[in-house]
Short mmCIF file of C-alpha atoms in Angstrom, two decimals:
data_model
loop_
_atom_site.label_atom_id
_atom_site.label_comp_id
_atom_site.label_asym_id
_atom_site.label_seq_id
_atom_site.Cartn_x
_atom_site.Cartn_y
_atom_site.Cartn_z
CA MET A 953 36.58 136.55 263.84
CA LYS A 954 36.48 140.23 264.79
CA THR A 955 32.41 139.98 265.16
CA THR A 956 32.65 136.96 267.42
CA LEU A 957 35.29 138.70 269.59
CA PHE A 958 33.09 141.93 269.67
CA PHE A 959 30.23 139.56 270.32
CA PHE A 960 31.99 137.97 273.44
CA ALA A 961 33.46 141.41 274.67
CA THR A 962 30.10 142.69 274.66
CA ILE A 963 28.93 139.71 276.92
CA LEU A 964 31.56 140.33 279.18
CA TYR A 965 30.95 143.81 279.56
CA CYS A 966 27.33 143.53 280.08
CA ASN A 967 28.00 140.93 282.86
CA ILE A 968 30.20 143.40 284.46
CA ILE A 969 27.36 146.11 284.41
CA PHE A 970 24.85 143.72 285.53
CA ALA A 971 26.88 142.59 288.43
CA GLN A 972 27.47 146.08 289.66
CA ALA A 973 24.00 147.08 289.27
CA ASP A 974 22.50 143.73 290.96
CA TYR A 975 25.10 144.42 293.90
CA ALA A 976 23.37 147.90 294.46
CA LYS A 977 19.93 146.80 293.89
CA TYR A 978 20.47 144.13 296.49
CA ILE A 979 21.94 146.29 299.28
CA GLY A 980 19.29 148.60 298.62
CA THR A 981 16.81 145.93 299.08
CA ALA A 982 18.56 144.86 302.25
CA ARG A 983 18.57 148.22 303.69
CA THR A 984 14.98 148.71 303.12
CA SER A 985 14.31 145.14 304.71
CA PHE A 986 16.47 146.06 307.59
CA SER A 987 14.33 149.39 308.23
CA LYS A 988 11.26 147.34 308.59
CA PRO A 989 12.89 145.20 310.27
CA ASP A 990 12.71 142.05 308.24
CA LEU A 991 15.66 140.33 309.49
CA GLU A 992 15.43 137.12 307.11
CA ASP A 993 15.11 139.15 303.88
CA THR A 994 17.64 141.57 304.95
CA ARG A 995 19.92 138.33 305.27
CA TYR A 996 18.65 136.87 301.96
CA ASN A 997 19.55 140.16 299.92
CA LEU A 998 22.94 140.62 301.62
CA MET A 999 23.73 137.19 300.52
CA LEU A 1000 22.59 137.91 296.97
CA ALA A 1001 25.01 141.04 296.99
CA LEU A 1002 27.95 138.81 298.25
CA GLN A 1003 27.22 136.48 295.21
CA GLN A 1004 27.30 139.73 292.94
CA LEU A 1005 30.25 141.12 294.58
CA ASP A 1006 32.18 137.62 294.34
CA MET A 1007 31.24 137.72 290.38
CA LYS A 1008 32.70 141.00 290.07
CA VAL A 1009 36.17 140.07 291.92
CA GLY A 1010 36.24 136.84 289.51
CA GLN A 1011 35.65 139.37 286.56
CA GLU A 1012 38.28 141.40 287.82
CA ILE A 1013 40.65 138.40 288.45
CA LEU A 1014 39.93 137.37 284.84
CA LYS A 1015 40.98 140.86 283.57
CA ILE A 1016 44.61 140.68 285.15
CA LEU A 1017 45.22 137.14 283.91
CA PRO A 1018 47.68 137.38 281.10
CA GLU A 1019 46.60 137.42 277.46
CA LYS A 1020 48.80 134.52 276.61
CA MET A 1021 50.75 131.88 278.72
CA ASP A 1022 53.81 130.47 276.93
CA SER A 1023 52.60 130.62 273.22
CA LEU A 1024 49.07 129.73 273.93
CA THR A 1025 46.20 132.53 273.70
CA ALA A 1026 43.51 133.03 276.19
CA GLN A 1027 40.19 131.42 275.06
CA LYS A 1028 38.13 134.15 276.69
CA LYS A 1029 34.84 132.83 275.37
CA LEU A 1030 35.58 129.97 277.71
CA ASP A 1031 35.94 132.01 280.83
CA ASN A 1032 33.74 130.98 283.47
CA ILE A 1033 32.93 132.47 286.79
CA MET A 1034 30.50 130.75 289.24
CA ALA A 1035 29.66 132.71 292.57
CA ASN A 1036 28.21 130.55 295.14
CA SER A 1037 27.90 131.83 298.76
CA ALA A 1038 25.84 129.07 300.01
CA GLY A 1039 28.31 127.57 301.97
CA TRP A 1040 31.72 125.95 301.95
CA ILE A 1041 32.92 126.56 298.50
CA GLY A 1042 32.69 130.35 297.11
CA THR A 1043 33.54 131.45 293.85
CA THR A 1044 34.98 129.32 291.17
CA ILE A 1045 36.97 131.20 288.23
CA HIS A 1046 38.17 129.14 285.40
CA ARG A 1047 40.08 130.26 282.13
CA GLU A 1048 41.81 128.27 279.47
CA TYR A 1049 44.76 128.90 277.31
CA GLY A 1050 45.41 127.14 273.91
CA MET A 1051 42.74 125.55 271.51
CA SER A 1052 43.77 121.87 271.54
CA GLN A 1053 43.47 119.27 274.19
CA GLN A 1054 47.19 118.33 273.56
CA ASN A 1055 48.43 121.75 274.26
CA LYS A 1056 46.16 123.41 276.54
CA VAL A 1057 46.75 125.17 279.98
CA GLU A 1058 43.77 125.53 282.43
CA VAL A 1059 43.77 128.05 285.26
CA ASP A 1060 41.13 127.62 288.08
CA ILE A 1061 40.69 129.65 291.10
CA VAL A 1062 38.38 128.26 293.90
CA SER A 1063 37.71 130.56 296.86
CA ASN A 1064 37.06 128.79 300.35
CA SER A 1065 38.46 125.61 298.87
CA PRO A 1066 38.15 122.72 301.14
CA MET A 1067 41.67 121.39 300.13
CA VAL A 1068 43.56 124.33 301.23
CA ALA A 1069 43.79 123.29 304.81
CA SER A 1070 45.61 119.73 304.16
CA LEU A 1071 47.61 121.39 301.22
CA ASN A 1072 49.10 124.25 303.86
CA ALA A 1073 49.80 121.28 306.16
CA TRP A 1074 51.53 119.59 303.59
CA LEU A 1075 53.69 122.48 302.22
CA ASN A 1076 54.55 123.59 305.85
CA ASN A 1077 56.09 120.03 306.73
CA PRO A 1078 59.57 119.64 305.31
CA MET A 1079 59.11 115.95 306.08
CA PHE A 1080 56.60 115.42 303.48
CA ALA A 1081 57.08 118.36 301.13
CA GLN A 1082 59.05 116.03 299.04
CA MET A 1083 56.81 113.10 299.02
CA GLY A 1084 54.04 111.57 297.20
CA GLY A 1085 55.17 112.16 293.67
CA ARG A 1086 55.07 115.82 294.24
CA LYS A 1087 57.12 118.82 295.25
CA ALA A 1088 56.97 122.41 296.88
CA MET A 1089 58.06 125.24 294.69
CA LYS A 1090 57.44 128.95 294.94
CA VAL A 1091 55.71 131.18 292.13
CA ASP A 1092 55.91 134.86 292.68
CA GLY A 1093 56.85 134.19 296.53
CA TYR A 1094 53.97 131.86 297.16
CA LYS A 1095 54.33 128.48 298.09
CA GLY A 1096 52.79 125.78 296.12
CA SER A 1097 52.77 121.88 295.27
CA TYR A 1098 53.96 120.84 292.05
CA THR A 1099 53.05 117.29 290.50
CA TYR A 1100 54.61 115.98 287.60
CA GLU A 1101 52.90 112.73 286.15
CA VAL A 1102 52.93 110.83 282.73
CA SER A 1103 49.82 109.13 281.65
CA GLU A 1104 50.04 106.38 279.14
CA SER A 1105 47.53 105.42 276.54
CA THR A 1106 47.54 104.12 272.81
CA ASP A 1107 46.37 105.74 269.54
CA ALA A 1108 44.05 104.14 267.04
CA SER A 1109 46.98 102.14 265.70
CA GLY A 1110 47.82 100.73 268.95
CA ASN A 1111 50.91 102.78 269.41
CA ALA A 1112 51.85 103.81 272.96
CA ILE A 1113 51.49 107.47 273.84
CA LYS A 1114 52.87 109.03 276.77
CA THR A 1115 51.37 112.23 277.96
CA PRO A 1116 53.25 114.23 280.67
CA ARG A 1117 51.28 116.33 282.82
CA SER A 1118 51.88 118.97 285.11
CA GLU A 1119 49.82 120.82 287.86
CA MET A 1120 50.46 123.28 290.39
CA GLN A 1121 48.11 124.24 293.31
CA ILE A 1122 48.95 127.32 295.11
CA PRO A 1123 46.89 128.14 298.53
CA ILE A 1124 46.35 131.90 298.98
CA PHE A 1125 44.42 132.47 302.14
CA SER A 1126 41.50 130.17 301.78
CA SER A 1127 41.38 130.13 298.04
CA LEU A 1128 43.33 127.53 295.66
CA VAL A 1129 44.97 128.52 292.49
CA THR A 1130 45.51 125.45 290.36
CA VAL A 1131 47.18 125.33 286.92
CA LYS A 1132 47.18 122.30 284.78
CA CYS A 1133 49.14 121.42 281.73
CA ASP A 1134 49.74 118.51 279.19
CA ASN A 1135 53.06 118.14 277.11
CA MET A 1136 55.11 120.77 278.71
CA LYS A 1137 58.52 120.07 280.51
CA GLU A 1138 58.71 121.02 283.98
CA ASP A 1139 61.21 123.97 283.29
CA ASP A 1140 58.92 125.59 280.59
CA PHE A 1141 55.93 125.15 282.82
CA VAL A 1142 57.61 126.76 285.89
CA LYS A 1143 58.72 129.59 283.45
CA MET A 1144 55.24 129.85 282.26
CA LEU A 1145 53.61 129.76 285.84
CA ASN A 1146 55.92 132.98 286.58
CA THR A 1147 53.74 134.86 284.14
CA LEU A 1148 50.76 134.62 286.43
CA PRO A 1149 50.35 137.61 288.53
CA ILE A 1150 49.94 135.66 291.83
CA SER A 1151 50.46 138.67 294.19
CA LYS A 1152 47.75 140.69 292.33
CA ILE A 1153 45.41 137.86 292.44
CA ALA A 1154 46.01 137.27 296.17
CA GLU A 1155 45.37 140.79 296.75
CA MET A 1156 41.64 140.42 295.19
CA LEU A 1157 41.28 137.45 296.88
CA LYS A 1158 42.19 139.03 300.35
CA MET B 676 42.73 111.11 300.79
CA VAL B 677 46.81 110.26 300.93
CA ALA B 678 47.54 113.84 301.70
CA LEU B 679 44.80 113.89 304.42
CA CYS B 680 46.20 110.60 305.97
CA SER B 681 49.69 112.02 305.90
CA THR B 682 48.61 115.29 307.47
CA THR B 683 47.03 113.42 310.27
CA ILE B 684 49.93 110.98 310.88
CA TRP B 685 52.18 113.99 310.71
CA GLN B 686 49.83 115.91 313.10
CA ASN B 687 50.05 113.06 315.55
CA ALA B 688 53.82 113.02 315.37
CA GLU B 689 54.13 116.60 315.58
CA ALA B 690 51.92 116.77 318.62
CA GLN B 691 54.01 114.02 320.27
CA LEU B 692 57.25 115.67 319.15
CA LEU B 693 55.95 119.28 320.88
CA LYS B 694 54.98 117.40 323.91
CA LYS B 695 58.36 116.02 324.32
CA LEU B 696 59.97 119.39 323.44
CA LYS B 697 57.74 120.95 326.00
CA ASP B 698 58.71 118.65 328.86
CA LYS B 699 62.25 118.89 328.07
CA VAL B 700 62.00 122.93 328.22
CA ASN B 701 60.23 122.82 331.40
CA GLN B 702 62.68 120.54 333.02
CA ALA B 703 65.54 122.65 331.86
CA ALA B 704 63.70 125.79 333.05
CA ASP B 705 62.98 124.05 336.48
CA LYS B 706 66.63 123.17 336.79
CA ALA B 707 67.90 126.76 335.98
CA VAL B 708 65.49 128.23 338.54
CA GLY B 709 66.19 125.63 340.90
CA ASP B 710 70.03 126.22 340.40
CA LYS B 711 69.43 129.96 341.32
CA THR B 712 67.28 129.49 344.19
CA GLY B 713 69.11 126.83 345.44
CA THR B 714 65.95 124.54 345.82
CA ASN B 715 67.47 121.73 343.53
CA THR B 716 67.94 118.66 345.15
CA GLY B 717 70.31 117.14 342.72
CA THR B 718 68.08 114.42 341.49
CA ASN B 719 65.22 116.30 339.89
CA THR B 720 63.91 113.50 337.47
CA GLY B 721 60.33 114.39 337.48
CA ASN B 722 59.06 115.91 334.11
CA THR B 723 56.22 117.95 335.60
CA GLY B 724 57.75 120.05 338.28
CA THR B 725 55.11 119.63 340.42
CA THR B 726 57.19 119.56 343.91
CA GLY B 727 59.33 122.28 345.65
CA SER B 728 59.48 125.87 345.34
CA SER B 729 60.50 125.80 341.79
CA THR B 730 56.99 124.92 340.72
CA SER B 731 55.40 128.25 341.80
CA THR B 732 57.98 130.44 339.96
CA SER B 733 58.14 128.42 336.77
CA SER B 734 54.48 127.13 336.26
CA ARG B 735 52.17 129.38 334.20
CA PRO B 736 49.53 130.76 336.54
CA SER B 737 46.01 129.99 335.91
CA ASN B 738 43.50 132.58 335.09
CA LYS B 739 41.63 133.54 338.19
CA GLY B 740 39.07 135.59 336.33
CA GLY B 741 38.43 138.80 334.06
CA ALA B 742 35.58 140.73 332.71
CA GLY B 743 35.72 138.81 329.33
CA LEU B 744 35.16 140.50 326.00
CA ILE B 745 33.06 143.39 325.63
CA SER B 746 30.27 142.15 323.29
CA THR B 747 30.46 144.20 320.18
CA PRO B 748 28.17 142.67 317.41
CA PRO B 749 28.67 144.29 314.01
CA ASP B 750 26.93 147.39 313.22
CA ILE B 751 24.61 146.08 310.39
CA ALA B 752 23.76 149.29 308.78
CA ALA B 753 27.21 151.06 309.00
CA ASN B 754 28.83 147.75 307.31
CA MET B 755 26.22 148.07 304.46
CA THR B 756 27.33 151.50 303.92
CA SER B 757 30.96 150.81 304.11
CA SER B 758 30.65 147.58 301.78
CA GLU B 759 28.76 150.17 299.17
CA ALA B 760 31.34 152.88 299.62
CA SER B 761 34.42 150.34 299.24
CA PHE B 762 32.65 148.55 296.05
CA LYS B 763 32.31 151.98 294.35
CA ASP B 764 35.98 152.78 294.96
CA ASN B 765 36.84 149.16 293.52
CA LYS B 766 38.25 148.09 296.77
CA PHE B 767 36.48 144.53 296.78
CA SER B 768 38.48 143.03 299.44
CA GLU B 769 37.16 145.73 302.22
CA SER B 770 33.54 145.74 300.31
CA ARG B 771 33.41 142.04 300.92
CA TYR B 772 34.59 141.97 304.62
CA ALA B 773 32.02 144.76 305.31
CA LEU B 774 29.38 142.77 303.79
CA GLN B 775 30.26 139.63 305.55
CA GLN B 776 30.26 141.52 308.94
CA SER B 777 26.58 142.88 307.82
CA ILE B 778 25.47 139.06 307.27
CA LEU B 779 27.10 138.33 310.50
CA GLY B 780 25.28 140.97 312.56
CA VAL B 781 21.83 140.00 311.07
CA GLU B 782 22.52 136.38 311.75
CA LEU B 783 23.33 137.11 315.38
CA GLN B 784 20.24 139.11 315.50
CA ILE B 785 17.95 136.63 313.94
CA GLY B 786 19.50 133.94 316.56
CA LYS B 787 18.74 136.45 319.34
CA GLU B 788 15.18 136.79 318.11
CA ILE B 789 15.03 132.94 317.80
CA LEU B 790 16.21 132.37 321.54
CA LYS B 791 13.61 135.04 322.80
CA SER B 792 10.73 132.92 321.16
CA LEU B 793 11.75 129.68 322.51
CA PRO B 794 9.74 128.62 325.77
CA ASP B 795 11.34 129.68 329.32
CA SER B 796 10.60 126.10 330.45
CA VAL B 797 9.79 122.51 329.00
CA GLN B 798 7.94 120.20 331.06
CA GLY B 799 9.25 121.54 334.18
CA LEU B 800 12.83 121.93 333.09
CA PRO B 801 13.98 125.53 333.32
CA LYS B 802 16.27 127.10 330.73
CA ILE B 803 19.99 127.75 331.51
CA THR B 804 20.26 131.13 330.47
CA GLU B 805 24.11 131.31 330.60
CA LYS B 806 24.20 128.32 327.94
CA ASP B 807 22.17 130.22 325.40
CA LYS B 808 24.36 130.25 322.16
CA VAL B 809 24.38 132.10 318.84
CA ALA B 810 27.20 131.44 316.48
CA SER B 811 27.68 132.69 313.05
CA SER B 812 30.42 132.44 310.39
CA GLY B 813 29.16 135.48 308.50
CA TRP B 814 29.53 133.04 305.65
CA GLY B 815 25.95 132.43 304.28
CA TRP B 816 23.31 130.18 304.96
CA SER B 817 25.58 127.54 306.39
CA GLY B 818 26.93 129.46 309.15
CA LEU B 819 23.91 130.08 311.90
CA THR B 820 23.91 127.85 314.78
CA ILE B 821 21.68 128.49 317.93
CA SER B 822 21.16 126.46 320.95
CA ARG B 823 19.61 126.29 324.06
CA ASP B 824 19.69 123.93 327.27
CA TYR B 825 17.07 122.90 329.83
CA GLN B 826 17.98 121.11 332.83
CA LYS B 827 16.47 119.99 336.14
CA ASP B 828 18.57 117.64 338.22
CA ASP B 829 19.71 114.71 335.96
CA LYS B 830 16.79 115.36 333.33
CA PHE B 831 18.25 117.41 330.18
CA LEU B 832 16.88 118.63 326.99
CA GLY B 833 19.17 120.57 324.73
CA VAL B 834 17.59 121.86 321.43
CA GLY B 835 19.73 123.15 318.44
CA ILE B 836 18.93 125.18 315.30
CA GLN B 837 21.50 125.02 312.37
CA ASP B 838 21.44 125.68 308.71
CA PHE B 839 22.43 122.58 306.98
CA SER B 840 21.71 123.73 303.34
CA TYR B 841 24.82 121.77 302.05
CA LEU B 842 23.69 118.62 303.65
CA GLY B 843 19.95 119.33 302.46
CA PRO B 844 20.15 116.73 299.69
CA ALA B 845 21.72 114.03 301.99
CA TRP B 846 18.92 114.52 304.61
CA ALA B 847 16.33 114.32 302.02
CA MET B 848 17.38 111.27 300.78
CA PHE B 849 17.85 109.85 304.26
CA LEU B 850 14.31 111.06 305.38
CA ASN B 851 12.57 109.69 302.05
CA GLY B 852 14.72 107.03 301.40
CA GLY B 853 13.38 103.68 303.39
CA MET B 854 16.91 102.10 303.52
CA MET B 855 18.57 103.67 306.41
CA ASN B 856 15.62 105.17 308.19
CA SER B 857 14.70 102.11 310.23
CA GLN B 858 17.33 100.67 312.09
CA VAL B 859 16.62 97.52 314.41
CA GLU B 860 19.27 96.04 316.67
CA ASN B 861 18.89 92.89 318.77
CA GLU B 862 14.99 93.22 318.12
CA LYS B 863 15.23 96.90 319.48
CA GLN B 864 14.13 99.80 317.32
CA LYS B 865 17.11 102.39 317.41
CA MET B 866 15.76 104.74 314.79
CA LYS B 867 12.63 105.67 313.00
CA ASN B 868 10.94 108.43 311.04
CA ILE B 869 8.35 110.40 312.50
CA MET B 870 6.44 113.52 311.69
CA VAL B 871 6.50 116.53 313.95
CA LYS B 872 4.00 119.13 313.48
CA GLY B 873 3.94 118.24 309.90
CA ASN B 874 7.53 118.06 309.33
CA LYS B 875 9.38 115.08 308.42
CA GLY B 876 11.83 114.04 311.10
CA VAL B 877 13.93 110.97 312.68
CA ILE B 878 14.06 109.90 316.21
CA SER B 879 16.68 107.67 317.56
CA TYR B 880 17.55 106.17 320.93
CA ASP B 881 20.78 105.24 322.38
CA ASP B 882 21.38 103.76 325.93
CA SER B 883 24.39 106.01 326.55
CA LYS B 884 23.13 109.21 324.69
CA GLY B 885 19.37 109.06 325.41
CA TYR B 886 16.76 110.40 322.75
CA THR B 887 17.84 112.49 319.77
CA VAL B 888 14.95 114.11 317.24
CA VAL B 889 15.94 115.71 314.02
CA VAL B 890 13.65 117.77 312.07
CA MET B 891 14.60 119.04 308.68
CA LEU B 892 12.98 122.14 307.61
CA THR B 893 11.97 122.95 304.00
CA GLN B 894 15.08 124.40 302.76
CA GLY B 895 18.03 122.96 304.77
CA SER B 896 17.79 124.22 308.34
CA ALA B 897 17.44 121.67 311.12
CA LEU B 898 15.98 121.43 314.51
CA VAL B 899 17.87 119.06 316.69
CA TRP B 900 16.69 117.77 320.54
CA GLU B 901 18.70 115.71 322.61
CA GLY B 902 16.93 114.23 325.41
CA VAL B 903 18.69 112.76 328.35
CA ASN B 904 16.98 110.79 330.94
CA PHE B 905 13.57 111.20 329.36
CA ALA B 906 11.37 108.01 330.33
CA SER B 907 9.91 107.36 326.92
CA GLU B 908 9.34 108.09 323.51
CA ASP B 909 6.41 109.67 324.37
CA ASP B 910 7.75 111.98 326.87
CA ILE B 911 10.45 112.89 324.68
CA MET B 912 7.83 113.90 321.98
CA LYS B 913 5.74 115.67 324.44
CA ALA B 914 8.86 118.13 324.99
CA VAL B 915 9.46 118.48 321.41
CA ASN B 916 6.03 119.65 320.77
CA THR B 917 6.19 122.05 322.91
CA PHE B 918 8.27 124.15 320.54
CA ASP B 919 6.88 126.29 317.74
CA ILE B 920 8.26 125.08 314.85
CA ASP B 921 6.31 127.31 312.33
CA ARG B 922 7.26 130.49 314.28
CA ILE B 923 11.18 129.26 314.15
CA LYS B 924 10.60 128.56 310.30
CA LYS B 925 9.33 132.12 309.94
CA PHE B 926 12.55 133.58 311.59
CA LEU B 927 14.82 131.67 309.10
CA GLY B 928 12.77 132.50 306.20
CA GLU B 929 11.63 129.00 305.68
CA LYS B 930 8.02 127.75 304.39
#
């Protein structure tokens, strides 16, 4: 177990080092290209530097996420950052807490999310803020949309299983923070959400 | 989808509500000014306030001109340095902003270079310099838009160059598909595939809009021409072929 943890910690550390090194490398190449001047190559390398910067921001955000949410431990080996500076969606950051499907929390942060505009419009409209099976609430001072639904299925013996599912979406600038969880009461879910350092994440996403 | 529909409905409702509110405020303001100046006739039921001396005092003046904004394209090199310094200090937000400003500066410069390379006139249509446009979001490949208009009397040619990398796969399907690329209505061909200097493209014709030619470049950029009052397909294609597509590709880093 210790070896595995050390292995993943090493990978994470290496990724951080590589992101820093690559950022410096791409900025350096962009500077050289600009002095020629080769504008297209300058642009290309600046875009790559931006990707590396987004990777770095993703790593920093993962660092400030709590080690535990409720009683569930962060599954750091499943941490995922995907920097995509190629247009409408930016970086996606993913973290899971808990081992089993029945008892798992997922945190996703997507920068430049196309969902943000409609979500903000919904949140800022008192007429709609309590409609559509969801409601508005605040986490760490940030408004978000809370959805609670119960999905029904059957087990192998044909018995009905009801699974309550909670989801919170919090728009921050152009980014969207989503927290999903099964089998948790609303009060417990909200309590758990308040352990997320949303203000610090917002500072990073600015 | 529900959220989007709700938002749209709400926005329409809000717009109507705001308009009504604005009209009411204007009426109240007109009345108040009229009372003070003694110009109210006592039965002011109009909601636009277009008559009487109250109009000149309460309505917002229209702008008669100004020097506009000072052109300040971002300093590319300075922003690169600033981004690097902020990155070293772990100020990622500042670093990102400076990097985006650099990209914005580079894209604007690429746009200007491309505009410089376009012909001054096309088949007797002179360029309209004041309509030259370069726009960049500073957000990467999808952000650069360049356009130029040519016009003489009622004959018009517009050319636009845009990065469409996020639409690239859709365009590739369209151009290679064979389903949608040949559209015939009332026995008249409305759209078809063409080759322009070795690049795949589409030409379409609409009585109200004229001709549109779209050429997708290798990696997502697109060239779009709009021709109004061109006599024939041959006529518009002659105009399209005066553009040096290879040179534009080179500026955009396309092969």
